[in-house]
Amino acid sequence: MVGQVGKISQCGKFAPLGEINSGRNKPISTRETGVSLKDMNVSDFEVVGKVSDFEVGRGRAVPYDGRMVAVFRQESGEWYAIDDLCPHMGASLAEGYVEGNSVTCPWHAWRFCVADGTWEDNPRVKVDSFEVQVDGDDVKVRERVVEKEGDVE
Ligand code: FES
């Protein structure tokens, strides 16, 4: 895309600057706020289940912070989480078909990158994505934080 400024999503799609985040919360950026993570009072990870609750290569919807989040345990060993609510008509993205880092909505086949929430058919739109941490047998989720250099948690 000549002449456009943007970034490549984690699923390899180009997202021009000015992307739209369809969710209610956007990633917290310490670069934008100039405030450290400690000062931002970022919430700790919250346990959403046990490792054995999540099937490899499938999504599972879990409650987190008053909403449903789709957690994906990938064959690669990676874990991802995005908003479970499809922005089209509200299907559960956790019920979608997973192929690589893409999930296809079970109702009308919109595709989303599970790594960063990008809508693959229109990378300017994203659903919220979350950080996932596996701590022993616990699977934990928290809102995504974008750190600037030098930040220490
Ligand atoms: S509800 Fe997801 S594509 Fe329509």
Coordinates of N, CA, C and O and ligand atoms in Angstrom, one line a residue:
M1 N 0.8 -1.2 0.0 CA 0.0 0.0 0.0 C 0.9 1.2 0.0 O 1.3 1.7 1.0
V2 N 1.2 1.7 -1.2 CA 2.0 2.9 -1.3 C 1.4 4.1 -0.8 O 0.2 4.4 -1.1
G3 N 2.1 4.9 0.0 CA 1.6 6.2 0.4 C 0.8 6.2 1.7 O 0.4 7.2 2.2
Q4 N 0.6 5.0 2.2 CA -0.2 4.9 3.5 C 0.7 4.6 4.6 O 1.7 3.9 4.5
V5 N 0.4 5.2 5.8 CA 1.2 4.9 7.0 C 0.3 4.1 7.9 O -0.9 4.3 8.0
G6 N 0.9 3.1 8.4 CA 0.1 2.2 9.3 C 1.0 1.1 9.9 O 2.2 1.4 10.1
K7 N 0.5 0.0 10.3 CA 1.2 -1.0 10.9 C 0.7 -2.4 10.4 O -0.5 -2.5 10.0
I8 N 1.5 -3.4 10.6 CA 1.1 -4.8 10.2 C 0.6 -5.4 11.5 O 1.2 -5.4 12.5
S9 N -0.6 -6.0 11.4 CA -1.2 -6.7 12.6 C -0.4 -8.0 12.8 O 0.4 -8.4 11.9
Q10 N -0.6 -8.6 13.9 CA 0.1 -9.8 14.2 C -0.4 -11.0 13.3 O 0.2 -12.1 13.4
C11 N -1.4 -10.8 12.6 CA -1.8 -11.8 11.6 C -1.4 -11.4 10.2 O -1.8 -12.0 9.2
G12 N -0.5 -10.4 10.1 CA 0.0 -10.0 8.8 C -0.8 -9.1 8.0 O -0.5 -8.8 6.8
K13 N -1.9 -8.5 8.5 CA -2.7 -7.6 7.8 C -2.3 -6.2 8.0 O -1.8 -5.8 9.1
F14 N -2.4 -5.3 7.0 CA -2.0 -3.9 7.1 C -3.1 -3.1 7.7 O -4.2 -3.2 7.3
A15 N -2.8 -2.3 8.7 CA -3.8 -1.5 9.3 C -3.4 0.0 9.3 O -2.4 0.3 9.9
P16 N -4.0 0.8 8.4 CA -3.6 2.2 8.3 C -3.8 2.9 9.6 O -4.6 2.5 10.5
L17 N -3.1 4.0 9.8 CA -3.2 4.8 11.1 C -4.7 5.2 11.2 O -5.3 5.4 10.2
G18 N -5.1 5.5 12.3 CA -6.5 5.9 12.5 C -7.4 4.7 12.6 O -8.6 4.8 12.4
E19 N -6.8 3.5 13.0 CA -7.7 2.4 13.1 C -8.8 2.6 14.1 O -8.7 3.4 15.0
I20 N -9.8 1.8 13.9 CA -11.0 1.9 14.8 C -11.0 0.7 15.7 O -10.8 -0.4 15.3
N21 N -11.1 1.0 17.0 CA -11.3 -0.1 18.0 C -12.7 -0.1 18.3 O -13.3 0.8 18.9
S22 N -13.3 -1.2 18.0 CA -14.8 -1.3 18.2 C -15.2 -1.6 19.7 O -16.3 -1.5 20.0
G23 N -14.2 -1.9 20.5 CA -14.5 -2.3 21.9 C -14.7 -1.1 22.8 O -14.5 0.1 22.3
R24 N -15.0 -1.3 24.0 CA -15.2 -0.2 24.9 C -13.9 0.3 25.6 O -13.9 1.3 26.1
N25 N -12.9 -0.6 25.6 CA -11.6 -0.1 26.1 C -10.5 -0.3 25.1 O -10.5 -1.2 24.3
K26 N -9.7 0.7 25.0 CA -8.5 0.6 24.2 C -7.3 0.2 25.0 O -7.3 0.4 26.2
P27 N -6.3 -0.4 24.3 CA -5.1 -0.7 25.1 C -4.5 0.6 25.8 O -4.6 1.7 25.3
I28 N -4.0 0.4 27.0 CA -3.5 1.5 27.8 C -2.0 1.7 27.3 O -1.2 0.8 27.3
S29 N -1.7 2.9 26.9 CA -0.4 3.2 26.4 C 0.3 4.1 27.4 O -0.1 5.2 27.6
T30 N 1.4 3.6 27.9 CA 2.2 4.5 28.8 C 2.9 5.6 27.9 O 3.2 6.6 28.4
R31 N 3.1 5.3 26.6 CA 3.7 6.3 25.8 C 2.8 7.5 25.6 O 3.2 8.7 25.7
E32 N 1.5 7.2 25.5 CA 0.5 8.3 25.3 C 0.3 9.1 26.6 O 0.2 10.3 26.6
T33 N 0.3 8.4 27.7 CA 0.0 9.0 29.0 C 1.2 9.6 29.7 O 1.1 10.5 30.4
G34 N 2.4 9.0 29.4 CA 3.6 9.4 30.0 C 3.6 9.0 31.5 O 4.4 9.5 32.3
V35 N 2.8 8.1 31.9 CA 2.6 7.7 33.3 C 3.1 6.2 33.4 O 2.9 5.4 32.5
S36 N 3.8 5.9 34.5 CA 4.3 4.5 34.6 C 3.2 3.6 34.9 O 2.1 4.0 35.3
L37 N 3.5 2.3 34.7 CA 2.5 1.3 35.0 C 2.0 1.3 36.4 O 0.8 1.1 36.7
K38 N 3.0 1.5 37.4 CA 2.6 1.6 38.8 C 1.6 2.7 39.0 O 0.6 2.6 39.7
D39 N 1.9 3.9 38.4 CA 1.1 5.0 38.6 C -0.3 4.9 38.0 O -1.3 5.4 38.4
M40 N -0.3 4.0 36.9 CA -1.6 3.8 36.2 C -2.5 2.9 37.0 O -3.7 2.7 36.6
N41 N -2.0 2.2 38.0 CA -2.8 1.3 38.8 C -3.5 0.2 37.9 O -4.6 0.0 37.9
V42 N -2.6 -0.4 37.0 CA -3.1 -1.4 36.1 C -3.5 -2.6 36.9 O -2.9 -3.0 37.8
S43 N -4.7 -3.1 36.5 CA -5.2 -4.3 37.2 C -4.3 -5.5 37.0 O -3.7 -5.7 36.0
D44 N -4.3 -6.3 38.0 CA -3.5 -7.5 38.0 C -4.2 -8.5 37.1 O -5.4 -8.4 36.8
F45 N -3.5 -9.6 36.7 CA -4.1 -10.7 36.0 C -5.2 -11.3 36.9 O -5.1 -11.4 38.1
E46 N -6.3 -11.7 36.2 CA -7.4 -12.4 36.9 C -7.5 -13.8 36.4 O -7.5 -14.1 35.2
V47 N -7.6 -14.8 37.3 CA -7.7 -16.2 36.9 C -9.0 -16.4 36.2 O -10.1 -16.1 36.8
V48 N -9.0 -17.0 35.0 CA -10.2 -17.3 34.3 C -10.5 -18.8 34.1 O -11.5 -19.2 33.5
G49 N -9.5 -19.6 34.5 CA -9.7 -21.1 34.4 C -8.4 -21.8 34.6 O -7.4 -21.2 34.9
K50 N -8.5 -23.1 34.5 CA -7.4 -24.0 34.5 C -6.9 -24.4 33.1 O -7.8 -24.4 32.2
V51 N -5.7 -24.7 32.9 CA -5.1 -25.1 31.6 C -6.0 -26.1 31.0 O -6.3 -26.1 29.8
S52 N -6.4 -27.1 31.8 CA -7.2 -28.3 31.2 C -8.6 -27.9 30.8 O -9.2 -28.6 30.1
D53 N -9.0 -26.7 31.2 CA -10.3 -26.2 30.7 C -10.3 -25.8 29.3 O -11.4 -25.6 28.7
F54 N -9.1 -25.6 28.7 CA -9.0 -25.0 27.4 C -8.5 -26.1 26.4 O -7.4 -26.6 26.6
E55 N -9.3 -26.3 25.4 CA -8.9 -27.3 24.3 C -7.9 -26.6 23.3 O -8.1 -25.5 22.9
V56 N -6.9 -27.4 23.0 CA -5.9 -26.9 22.0 C -6.6 -26.7 20.6 O -7.3 -27.5 20.2
G57 N -6.4 -25.5 20.1 CA -6.9 -25.2 18.7 C -8.4 -24.7 18.7 O -9.0 -24.6 17.7
R58 N -8.9 -24.5 19.9 CA -10.3 -24.0 20.0 C -10.4 -22.8 20.9 O -9.5 -22.5 21.7
G59 N -11.5 -22.1 20.8 CA -11.7 -20.9 21.7 C -12.6 -21.3 22.9 O -13.3 -22.3 22.8
R60 N -12.5 -20.5 23.9 CA -13.4 -20.8 25.1 C -13.8 -19.4 25.6 O -12.9 -18.6 25.9
A61 N -15.1 -19.1 25.8 CA -15.5 -17.8 26.4 C -15.5 -17.9 27.9 O -16.0 -18.8 28.5
V62 N -14.9 -16.9 28.5 CA -14.8 -16.8 29.9 C -15.2 -15.4 30.4 O -15.0 -14.4 29.7
P63 N -15.9 -15.3 31.6 CA -16.2 -13.9 32.1 C -14.9 -13.2 32.6 O -14.1 -13.9 33.2
Y64 N -14.8 -12.0 32.2 CA -13.7 -11.2 32.7 C -14.1 -9.7 32.8 O -14.6 -9.2 31.8
D65 N -14.1 -9.1 33.9 CA -14.3 -7.7 34.1 C -15.7 -7.3 33.5 O -15.8 -6.3 32.8
G66 N -16.7 -8.1 33.8 CA -18.1 -7.7 33.4 C -18.4 -8.0 31.9 O -19.4 -7.5 31.4
R67 N -17.5 -8.7 31.2 CA -17.8 -9.0 29.8 C -17.3 -10.4 29.5 O -16.7 -11.1 30.4
M68 N -17.5 -10.9 28.3 CA -17.0 -12.2 27.9 C -15.8 -12.1 27.0 O -15.8 -11.2 26.1
V69 N -14.8 -12.8 27.3 CA -13.5 -12.8 26.6 C -13.3 -14.2 26.0 O -13.5 -15.2 26.7
A70 N -12.9 -14.2 24.7 CA -12.6 -15.5 24.1 C -11.1 -15.8 24.2 O -10.3 -15.0 23.7
V71 N -10.8 -16.9 24.9 CA -9.4 -17.3 25.1 C -9.1 -18.4 24.1 O -9.9 -19.4 24.0
F72 N -7.9 -18.3 23.5 CA -7.5 -19.3 22.5 C -6.2 -19.9 22.9 O -5.2 -19.2 23.1
R73 N -6.2 -21.3 23.0 CA -5.0 -22.0 23.3 C -4.5 -22.6 22.0 O -5.1 -23.5 21.4
Q74 N -3.4 -22.0 21.5 CA -3.0 -22.4 20.1 C -2.1 -23.6 20.1 O -1.4 -23.9 21.1
E75 N -2.1 -24.3 19.0 CA -1.3 -25.5 18.8 C 0.2 -25.1 18.9 O 1.0 -25.9 19.3
S76 N 0.5 -23.9 18.6 CA 1.9 -23.4 18.7 C 2.4 -23.2 20.2 O 3.5 -23.0 20.4
G77 N 1.4 -23.3 21.1 CA 1.8 -23.1 22.5 C 1.4 -21.7 23.0 O 1.4 -21.5 24.2
E78 N 1.1 -20.8 22.0 CA 0.7 -19.5 22.4 C -0.7 -19.4 22.9 O -1.5 -20.3 22.6
W79 N -1.0 -18.5 23.8 CA -2.3 -18.2 24.3 C -2.7 -16.8 23.9 O -1.9 -15.9 24.0
Y80 N -4.0 -16.6 23.5 CA -4.4 -15.3 23.1 C -5.8 -15.1 23.6 O -6.5 -16.0 23.9
A81 N -6.2 -13.8 23.8 CA -7.6 -13.5 24.2 C -8.1 -12.3 23.5 O -7.3 -11.3 23.4
I82 N -9.3 -12.3 23.0 CA -9.9 -11.2 22.4 C -11.4 -11.1 22.9 O -11.9 -12.0 23.5
D83 N -12.0 -9.9 22.7 CA -13.4 -9.7 23.0 C -14.2 -10.9 22.4 O -14.0 -11.1 21.2
D84 N -15.1 -11.5 23.1 CA -15.9 -12.6 22.6 C -17.0 -12.2 21.7 O -17.5 -12.9 20.9
L85 N -17.4 -10.9 21.8 CA -18.6 -10.4 21.1 C -18.2 -10.0 19.7 O -17.5 -9.0 19.5
C86 N -18.7 -10.7 18.7 CA -18.5 -10.2 17.3 C -19.1 -8.9 17.1 O -20.3 -8.7 17.4
P87 N -18.4 -7.9 16.6 CA -19.0 -6.6 16.4 C -20.1 -6.5 15.3 O -20.7 -5.5 15.2
H88 N -20.2 -7.6 14.5 CA -21.2 -7.5 13.5 C -22.6 -7.7 14.1 O -23.4 -6.8 14.1
M89 N -22.9 -8.9 14.6 CA -24.2 -9.1 15.2 C -24.2 -9.9 16.5 O -25.2 -10.4 17.0
G90 N -23.0 -9.9 17.1 CA -22.9 -10.4 18.5 C -22.7 -11.9 18.7 O -22.8 -12.4 19.9
A91 N -22.3 -12.6 17.7 CA -22.0 -14.0 17.9 C -20.8 -14.2 18.9 O -20.0 -13.2 19.0
S92 N -20.6 -15.4 19.4 CA -19.5 -15.6 20.3 C -18.3 -16.1 19.4 O -18.4 -17.1 18.7
L93 N -17.2 -15.2 19.4 CA -16.1 -15.6 18.6 C -15.4 -16.8 19.1 O -14.7 -17.5 18.4
A94 N -15.6 -17.2 20.4 CA -15.0 -18.4 20.9 C -15.5 -19.6 20.3 O -14.9 -20.7 20.3
E95 N -16.7 -19.5 19.7 CA -17.4 -20.6 19.0 C -16.9 -20.7 17.5 O -17.4 -21.6 16.8
G96 N -16.1 -19.8 17.1 CA -15.7 -19.8 15.7 C -14.6 -20.9 15.4 O -14.1 -21.5 16.2
Y97 N -14.4 -21.0 14.1 CA -13.4 -21.9 13.6 C -12.0 -21.3 13.6 O -11.8 -20.2 13.1
V98 N -11.1 -22.0 14.2 CA -9.7 -21.4 14.4 C -8.8 -22.1 13.4 O -8.8 -23.3 13.3
E99 N -8.1 -21.3 12.6 CA -7.1 -21.8 11.7 C -5.9 -20.8 11.8 O -6.0 -19.7 11.5
G100 N -4.8 -21.4 12.3 CA -3.6 -20.5 12.6 C -4.0 -19.5 13.6 O -4.6 -19.9 14.6
N101 N -3.7 -18.3 13.4 CA -4.0 -17.2 14.3 C -5.3 -16.5 13.9 O -5.6 -15.4 14.4
S102 N -6.1 -17.1 13.1 CA -7.4 -16.5 12.7 C -8.6 -17.3 13.3 O -8.5 -18.5 13.3
V103 N -9.6 -16.6 13.6 CA -10.9 -17.2 14.0 C -12.0 -16.7 13.1 O -12.0 -15.5 12.9
T104 N -12.8 -17.6 12.6 CA -13.9 -17.2 11.7 C -15.2 -17.2 12.5 O -15.5 -18.3 13.1
C105 N -15.9 -16.1 12.5 CA -17.1 -16.0 13.3 C -18.1 -17.1 12.8 O -18.3 -17.3 11.6
P106 N -18.8 -17.8 13.7 CA -19.6 -18.9 13.3 C -20.9 -18.4 12.6 O -21.6 -19.3 12.0
W107 N -21.3 -17.2 12.7 CA -22.6 -16.7 12.1 C -22.4 -16.3 10.7 O -23.1 -16.7 9.8
H108 N -21.5 -15.4 10.4 CA -21.4 -14.8 9.0 C -20.0 -14.8 8.5 O -19.7 -14.0 7.6
A109 N -19.1 -15.5 9.2 CA -17.7 -15.7 8.7 C -16.8 -14.5 8.6 O -15.8 -14.6 7.9
W110 N -17.1 -13.5 9.4 CA -16.0 -12.5 9.6 C -14.8 -13.1 10.3 O -15.0 -13.9 11.2
R111 N -13.6 -12.7 9.9 CA -12.4 -13.3 10.4 C -11.6 -12.3 11.3 O -11.5 -11.2 10.8
F112 N -11.2 -12.8 12.4 CA -10.4 -11.9 13.3 C -9.1 -12.6 13.7 O -9.0 -13.8 13.8
C113 N -8.1 -11.7 13.9 CA -6.8 -12.2 14.3 C -6.9 -12.4 15.9 O -7.2 -11.5 16.6
V114 N -6.6 -13.6 16.3 CA -6.7 -13.9 17.8 C -5.6 -13.2 18.5 O -5.7 -13.0 19.7
A115 N -4.5 -12.9 17.8 CA -3.3 -12.3 18.5 C -3.5 -10.9 18.9 O -3.0 -10.4 19.9
D116 N -4.3 -10.1 18.1 CA -4.4 -8.7 18.4 C -5.8 -8.1 18.1 O -6.1 -7.0 18.2
G117 N -6.8 -9.0 17.7 CA -8.2 -8.6 17.5 C -8.5 -7.9 16.2 O -9.6 -7.5 16.0
T118 N -7.5 -7.8 15.3 CA -7.8 -7.2 14.0 C -8.8 -8.0 13.2 O -8.8 -9.2 13.1
W119 N -9.8 -7.2 12.6 CA -10.7 -7.8 11.7 C -10.0 -7.9 10.4 O -9.6 -7.0 9.8
E120 N -9.8 -9.2 10.0 CA -8.9 -9.4 8.8 C -9.4 -8.9 7.5 O -8.7 -8.7 6.6
D121 N -10.7 -8.8 7.4 CA -11.3 -8.3 6.2 C -11.3 -6.8 6.1 O -11.5 -6.2 5.0
N122 N -11.1 -6.1 7.2 CA -10.9 -4.6 7.2 C -10.1 -4.3 8.4 O -10.5 -4.0 9.5
P123 N -8.7 -4.4 8.2 CA -7.8 -4.2 9.4 C -7.9 -2.9 10.1 O -7.2 -2.7 11.1
R124 N -8.7 -1.9 9.6 CA -8.9 -0.7 10.4 C -9.7 -0.9 11.6 O -9.8 -0.1 12.5
V125 N -10.4 -2.0 11.7 CA -11.3 -2.3 12.8 C -10.7 -3.4 13.6 O -10.2 -4.4 13.1
K126 N -10.8 -3.3 14.9 CA -10.3 -4.3 15.8 C -11.3 -4.5 16.9 O -12.1 -3.6 17.3
V127 N -11.3 -5.7 17.5 CA -12.0 -6.0 18.7 C -10.9 -5.9 19.8 O -9.7 -6.0 19.5
D128 N -11.3 -5.7 21.0 CA -10.3 -5.6 22.1 C -9.5 -6.9 22.2 O -10.0 -8.0 22.0
S129 N -8.2 -6.8 22.5 CA -7.4 -8.0 22.8 C -6.9 -7.9 24.2 O -6.8 -6.7 24.8
F130 N -6.5 -9.0 24.8 CA -6.1 -9.0 26.2 C -4.8 -9.8 26.3 O -4.5 -10.6 25.5
E131 N -4.1 -9.6 27.4 CA -2.9 -10.3 27.7 C -3.3 -11.6 28.4 O -4.3 -11.6 29.3
V132 N -2.7 -12.7 28.1 CA -2.9 -14.0 28.8 C -1.6 -14.5 29.4 O -0.6 -14.4 28.8
Q133 N -1.7 -14.9 30.6 CA -0.6 -15.5 31.3 C -1.0 -16.8 31.9 O -2.0 -17.0 32.5
V134 N -0.1 -17.8 31.6 CA -0.3 -19.2 32.2 C 0.7 -19.3 33.4 O 1.9 -19.2 33.2
D135 N 0.1 -19.4 34.6 CA 0.9 -19.5 35.8 C 0.6 -20.8 36.5 O -0.4 -21.0 37.2
G136 N 1.5 -21.8 36.3 CA 1.2 -23.1 36.8 C 0.0 -23.7 36.0 O 0.1 -23.8 34.8
D137 N -1.0 -24.0 36.8 CA -2.2 -24.5 36.1 C -3.3 -23.5 35.9 O -4.3 -23.7 35.4
D138 N -3.0 -22.2 36.3 CA -4.0 -21.2 36.2 C -3.8 -20.4 34.9 O -2.6 -20.1 34.5
V139 N -4.9 -20.1 34.2 CA -4.9 -19.2 33.1 C -5.4 -17.9 33.5 O -6.5 -17.8 34.1
K140 N -4.7 -16.8 33.3 CA -5.0 -15.5 33.7 C -5.1 -14.5 32.6 O -4.4 -14.7 31.6
V141 N -6.0 -13.5 32.7 CA -6.2 -12.5 31.7 C -6.2 -11.2 32.3 O -6.6 -11.0 33.5
R142 N -5.7 -10.2 31.6 CA -5.9 -8.8 32.0 C -5.9 -7.9 30.7 O -5.5 -8.3 29.7
E143 N -6.4 -6.7 30.9 CA -6.4 -5.8 29.8 C -5.0 -5.5 29.3 O -4.1 -5.6 30.0
R144 N -4.9 -5.3 28.0 CA -3.6 -5.1 27.3 C -3.0 -3.8 27.7 O -3.7 -2.8 27.7
V145 N -1.7 -3.9 28.0 CA -1.0 -2.7 28.3 C 0.2 -2.5 27.3 O 0.9 -3.5 27.0
V146 N 0.3 -1.4 26.8 CA 1.4 -1.1 25.8 C 2.4 -0.3 26.6 O 2.1 0.8 27.1
E147 N 3.6 -0.9 26.8 CA 4.6 -0.2 27.6 C 5.6 0.6 26.7 O 5.8 0.3 25.6
K148 N 6.1 1.7 27.3 CA 7.1 2.4 26.6 C 8.4 1.9 27.2 O 8.5 1.3 28.2
E149 N 9.5 2.2 26.5 CA 10.8 1.7 26.9 C 11.1 2.3 28.3 O 10.8 3.4 28.6
G150 N 11.7 1.4 29.2 CA 12.1 1.8 30.5 C 11.0 1.5 31.5 O 11.3 1.6 32.7
D151 N 9.8 1.2 31.2 CA 8.8 0.9 32.2 C 9.1 -0.5 32.8 O 9.5 -1.4 32.2
V152 N 8.9 -0.5 34.1 CA 9.1 -1.7 34.9 C 7.8 -2.0 35.6 O 7.3 -1.1 36.3
E153 N 7.4 -3.2 35.5 CA 6.1 -3.6 36.2 C 6.4 -3.8 37.7 O 7.4 -4.2 38.1
Ligands
FES1 S1 -22.2 -12.1 14.0 FE1 -20.1 -12.4 13.5 S2 -20.0 -12.1 11.4 FE2 -22.0 -11.8 11.8

